[in-house]
Coordinates of C-alpha atoms and ligand atoms in Angstrom, one line a residue:
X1 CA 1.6 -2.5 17.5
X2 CA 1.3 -3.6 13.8
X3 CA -1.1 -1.7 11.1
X4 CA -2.5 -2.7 7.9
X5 CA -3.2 0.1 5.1
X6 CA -6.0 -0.5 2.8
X7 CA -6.5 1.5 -0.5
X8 CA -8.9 1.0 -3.0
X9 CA -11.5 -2.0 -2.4
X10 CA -10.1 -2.3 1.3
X11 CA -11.8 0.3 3.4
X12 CA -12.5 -2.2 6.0
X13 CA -11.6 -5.0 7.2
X14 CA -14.4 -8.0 7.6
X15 CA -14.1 -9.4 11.3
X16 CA -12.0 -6.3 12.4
X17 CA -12.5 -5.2 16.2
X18 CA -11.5 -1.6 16.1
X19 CA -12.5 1.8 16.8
X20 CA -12.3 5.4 14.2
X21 CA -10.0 7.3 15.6
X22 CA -8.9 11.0 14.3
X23 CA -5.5 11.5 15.2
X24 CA -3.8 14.7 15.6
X25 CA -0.1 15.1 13.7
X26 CA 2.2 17.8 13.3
X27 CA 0.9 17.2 9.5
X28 CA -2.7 17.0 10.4
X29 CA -5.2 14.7 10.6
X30 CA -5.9 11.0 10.5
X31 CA -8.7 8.9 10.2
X32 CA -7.3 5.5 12.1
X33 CA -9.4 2.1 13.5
X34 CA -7.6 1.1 16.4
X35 CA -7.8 -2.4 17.4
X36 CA -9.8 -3.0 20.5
X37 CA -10.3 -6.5 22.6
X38 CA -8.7 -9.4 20.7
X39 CA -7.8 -7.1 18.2
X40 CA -5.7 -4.4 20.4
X41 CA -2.4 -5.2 18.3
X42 CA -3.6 -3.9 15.3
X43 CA -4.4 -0.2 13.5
X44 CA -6.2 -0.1 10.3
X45 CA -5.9 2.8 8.0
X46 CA -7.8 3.3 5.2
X47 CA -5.7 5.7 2.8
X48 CA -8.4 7.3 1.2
X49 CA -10.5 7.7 4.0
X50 CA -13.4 5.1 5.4
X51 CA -15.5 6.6 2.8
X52 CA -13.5 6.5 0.1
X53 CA -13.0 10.1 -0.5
X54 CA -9.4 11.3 -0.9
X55 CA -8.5 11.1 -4.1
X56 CA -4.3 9.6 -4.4
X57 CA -2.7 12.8 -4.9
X58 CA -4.4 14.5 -2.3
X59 CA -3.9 12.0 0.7
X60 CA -2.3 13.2 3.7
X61 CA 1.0 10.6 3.7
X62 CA 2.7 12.6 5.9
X63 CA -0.3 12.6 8.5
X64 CA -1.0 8.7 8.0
X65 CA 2.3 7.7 8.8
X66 CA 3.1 10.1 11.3
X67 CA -0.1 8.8 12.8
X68 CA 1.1 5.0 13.0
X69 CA 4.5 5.5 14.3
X70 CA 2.7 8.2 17.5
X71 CA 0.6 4.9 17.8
X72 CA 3.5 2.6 18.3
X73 CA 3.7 0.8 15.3
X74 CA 6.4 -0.9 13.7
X75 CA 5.6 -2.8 11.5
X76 CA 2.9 -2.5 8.6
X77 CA 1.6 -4.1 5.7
X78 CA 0.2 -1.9 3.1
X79 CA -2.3 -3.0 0.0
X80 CA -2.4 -1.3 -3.3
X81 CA -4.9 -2.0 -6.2
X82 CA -2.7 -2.0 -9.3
X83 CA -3.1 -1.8 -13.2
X84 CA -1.0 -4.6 -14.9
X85 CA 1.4 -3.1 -16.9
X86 CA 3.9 -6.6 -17.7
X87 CA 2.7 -10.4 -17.7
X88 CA 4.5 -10.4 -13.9
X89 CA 1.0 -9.7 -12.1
X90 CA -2.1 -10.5 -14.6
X91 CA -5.7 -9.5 -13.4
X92 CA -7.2 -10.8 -10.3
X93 CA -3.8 -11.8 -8.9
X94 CA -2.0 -11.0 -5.7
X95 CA 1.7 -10.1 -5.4
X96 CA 4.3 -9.0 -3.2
X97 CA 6.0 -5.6 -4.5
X98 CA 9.9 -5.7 -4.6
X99 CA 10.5 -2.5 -5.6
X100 CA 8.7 1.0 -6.7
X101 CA 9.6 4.1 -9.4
X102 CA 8.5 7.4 -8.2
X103 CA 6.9 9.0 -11.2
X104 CA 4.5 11.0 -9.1
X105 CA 6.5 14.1 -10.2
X106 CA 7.5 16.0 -6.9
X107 CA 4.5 17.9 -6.3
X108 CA 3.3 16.1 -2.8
X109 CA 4.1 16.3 0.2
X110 CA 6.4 13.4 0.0
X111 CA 9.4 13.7 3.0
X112 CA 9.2 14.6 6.5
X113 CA 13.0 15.9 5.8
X114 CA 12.5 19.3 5.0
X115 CA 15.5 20.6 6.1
X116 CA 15.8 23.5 9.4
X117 CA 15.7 21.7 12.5
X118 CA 15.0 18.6 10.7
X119 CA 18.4 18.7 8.7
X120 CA 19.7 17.4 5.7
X121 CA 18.7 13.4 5.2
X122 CA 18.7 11.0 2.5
X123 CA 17.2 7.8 3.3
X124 CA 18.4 5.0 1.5
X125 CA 15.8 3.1 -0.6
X126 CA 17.8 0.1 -1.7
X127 CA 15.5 -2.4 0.3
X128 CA 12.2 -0.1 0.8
X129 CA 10.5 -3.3 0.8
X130 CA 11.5 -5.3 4.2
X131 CA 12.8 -9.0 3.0
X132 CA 11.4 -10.4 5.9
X133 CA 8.2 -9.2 6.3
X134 CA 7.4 -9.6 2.5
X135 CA 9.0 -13.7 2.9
X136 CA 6.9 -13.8 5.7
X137 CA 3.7 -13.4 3.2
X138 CA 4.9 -16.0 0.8
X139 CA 5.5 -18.2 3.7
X140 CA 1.9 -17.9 4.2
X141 CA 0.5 -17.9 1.2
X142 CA 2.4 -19.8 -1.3
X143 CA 0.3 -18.7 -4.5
X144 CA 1.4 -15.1 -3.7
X145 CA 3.0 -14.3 -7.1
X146 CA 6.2 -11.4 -7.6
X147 CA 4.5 -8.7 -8.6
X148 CA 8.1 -7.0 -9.7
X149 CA 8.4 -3.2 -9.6
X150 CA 5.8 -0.9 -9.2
X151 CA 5.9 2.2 -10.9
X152 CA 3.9 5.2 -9.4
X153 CA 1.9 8.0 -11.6
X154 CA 0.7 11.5 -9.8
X155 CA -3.1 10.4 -11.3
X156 CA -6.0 10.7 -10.5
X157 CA -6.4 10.3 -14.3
X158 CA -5.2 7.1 -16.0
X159 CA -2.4 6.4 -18.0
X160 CA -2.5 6.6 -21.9
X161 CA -0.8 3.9 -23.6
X162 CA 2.4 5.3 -24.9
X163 CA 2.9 6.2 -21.1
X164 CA 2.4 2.7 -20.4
X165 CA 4.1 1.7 -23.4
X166 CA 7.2 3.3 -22.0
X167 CA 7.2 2.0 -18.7
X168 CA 6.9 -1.5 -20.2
X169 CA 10.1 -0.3 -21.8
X170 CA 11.7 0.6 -18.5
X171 CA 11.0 -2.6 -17.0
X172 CA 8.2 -1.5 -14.9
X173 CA 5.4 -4.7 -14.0
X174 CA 2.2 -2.6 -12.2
X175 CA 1.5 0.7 -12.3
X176 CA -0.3 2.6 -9.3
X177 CA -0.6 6.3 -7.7
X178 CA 0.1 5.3 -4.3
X179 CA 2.6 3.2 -2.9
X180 CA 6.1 5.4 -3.5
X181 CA 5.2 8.1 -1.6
X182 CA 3.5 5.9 1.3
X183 CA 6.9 3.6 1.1
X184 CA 9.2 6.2 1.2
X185 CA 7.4 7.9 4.3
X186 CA 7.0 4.4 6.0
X187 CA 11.0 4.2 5.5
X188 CA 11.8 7.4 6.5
X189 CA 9.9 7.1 9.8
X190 CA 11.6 3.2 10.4
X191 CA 8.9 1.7 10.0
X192 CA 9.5 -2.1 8.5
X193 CA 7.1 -2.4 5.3
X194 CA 6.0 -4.7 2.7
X195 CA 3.4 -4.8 0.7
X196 CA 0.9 -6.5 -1.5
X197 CA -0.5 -5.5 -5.1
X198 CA -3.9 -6.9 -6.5
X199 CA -4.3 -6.4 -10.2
X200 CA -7.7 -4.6 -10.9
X201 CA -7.0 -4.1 -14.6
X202 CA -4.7 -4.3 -17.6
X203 CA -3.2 -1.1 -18.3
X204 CA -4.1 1.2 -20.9
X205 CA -3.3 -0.4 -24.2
X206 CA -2.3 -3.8 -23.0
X207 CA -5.2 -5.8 -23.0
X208 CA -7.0 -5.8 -25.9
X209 CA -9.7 -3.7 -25.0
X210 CA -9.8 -0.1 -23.8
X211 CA -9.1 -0.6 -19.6
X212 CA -12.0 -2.9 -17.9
X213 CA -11.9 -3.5 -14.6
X214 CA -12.5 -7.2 -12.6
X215 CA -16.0 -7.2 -11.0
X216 CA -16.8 -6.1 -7.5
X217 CA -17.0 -9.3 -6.3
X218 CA -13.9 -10.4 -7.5
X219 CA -12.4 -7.7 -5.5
X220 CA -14.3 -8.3 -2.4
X221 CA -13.4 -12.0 -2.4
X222 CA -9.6 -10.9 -3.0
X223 CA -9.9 -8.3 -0.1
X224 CA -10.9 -10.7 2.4
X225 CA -8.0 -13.0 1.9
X226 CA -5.9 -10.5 1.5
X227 CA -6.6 -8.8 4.8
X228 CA -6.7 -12.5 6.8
X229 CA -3.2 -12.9 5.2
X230 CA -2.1 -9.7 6.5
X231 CA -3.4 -10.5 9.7
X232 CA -1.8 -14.4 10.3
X233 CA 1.4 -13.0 9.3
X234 CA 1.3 -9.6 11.7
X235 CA -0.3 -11.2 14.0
X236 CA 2.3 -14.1 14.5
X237 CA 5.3 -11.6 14.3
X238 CA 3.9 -9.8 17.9
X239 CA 6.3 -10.5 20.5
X240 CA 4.7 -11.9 23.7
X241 CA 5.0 -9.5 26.2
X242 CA 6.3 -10.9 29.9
Ligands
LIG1 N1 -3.2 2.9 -13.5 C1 -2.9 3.5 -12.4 N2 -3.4 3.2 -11.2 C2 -4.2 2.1 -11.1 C3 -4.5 1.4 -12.3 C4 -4.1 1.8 -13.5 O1 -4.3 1.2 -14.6 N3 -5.4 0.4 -11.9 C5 -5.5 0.5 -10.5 N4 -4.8 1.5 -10.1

């Protein structure tokens, strides 16, 4: 089975067959739509909940992912509304991440390798994002851009521009509250994972206004071509069965 995860602006997906589905972890709960009829390949997770509710540093990551792999999954494609922080990924463009910071600051529930029975692990993160998948993407969609290196912040609040001042300085291109800790669960449970960044706004003090954000239905429009994209390229990875 293959999954998509939507964040913020992708709480559904237009078209999409699929049932809700609470799913029972040994981290919790899970709110899941589960593909039924022609769509019985894929699970749809909306991170912050259908009705947009969880706030980033309070999402169960642990629960999410542990929820996809008990489904099957292995392979996912996960979407993440960014801030621009470098010229790499402007407003209202769509990128391909290639590689995250974790500035989140340790205090979520961030490994499923908590020593005990589960013992000591360290997963390597040297290609979190899978090279396939994510060429897969650009094969699909050549106007995909490089959205470069994502740098996650523990939020909800935004940044203030000497933070993103810095992480210009450290070579960081979008900035997010998400995707490290989803990654680094998704890798740590084998899942293969790329993903795609929208731009929703310059960062704090990089545009030259204090932070706007592109219209509704600018994201809208973005959404559904961003989940059809997910969906060709998933859907054309599924490997006949005899
Ligand atoms: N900062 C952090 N997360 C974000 C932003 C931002 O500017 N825009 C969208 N997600």
């Amino acid at each position: 089975m293959k999954a998509i995860i939507g964040g913020t602006g992708v709480d559904h997906i237009s078209g999409f067959q699929g049932e809700r589905r609470q799913i029972d972890t040994p981290y919790g709960s899970a709110e899941v739509f589960v593909g039924t009829g022609k769509d019985a390949w894929l699970a749809f997770l909306p991170r912050h909940g259908s009705g947009h509710s969880v706030p980033p540093h309070l999402i169960n990551y642990r629960a999410n992912i542990s929820a996809l792999k008990g489904l099957g999954v292995d392979e996912v494609i996960t979407i993440y509304a960014v801030g621009s922080v470098s010229e790499a990924l402007r407003p209202e463009e769509v990128g391909t991440i290639a590689d995250f910071a974790d500035l989140s600051g340790g205090g979520r529930a961030h490994t499923f390798f908590t020593g005990d029975e589960q013992g000591v692990v360290h997963v390597g993160m040297d290609r979190a994002f899978d090279p396939e998948l994510t060429d897969a993407l650009h094969a699909h969609e050549p106007n995909l851009k490089d959205a470069g290196v994502y740098v996650c912040t523990n939020g909800p609040r935004l940044e203030t521009p000497s933070e993103i001042r810095m992480f210009r300085t450290l070579g960081f291109d979008v900035v997010g509250m998400t995707a490290a800790t989803e990654v680094a669960l998704a890798r740590e449970a084998g899942l293969k994972i790329a993903s795609l960044a929208y731009s929703i706004n310059w960062a704090a003090g990089v545009g030259p206004d204090e932070v706007t954000f592109i219209t509704d239905d600018t994201i809208a429009r973005l959404k559904d071509s961003m989940t059809r994209l997910c969906m060709d390229v998933l859907e054309e990875r599924l490997v006949a069965l005899p």
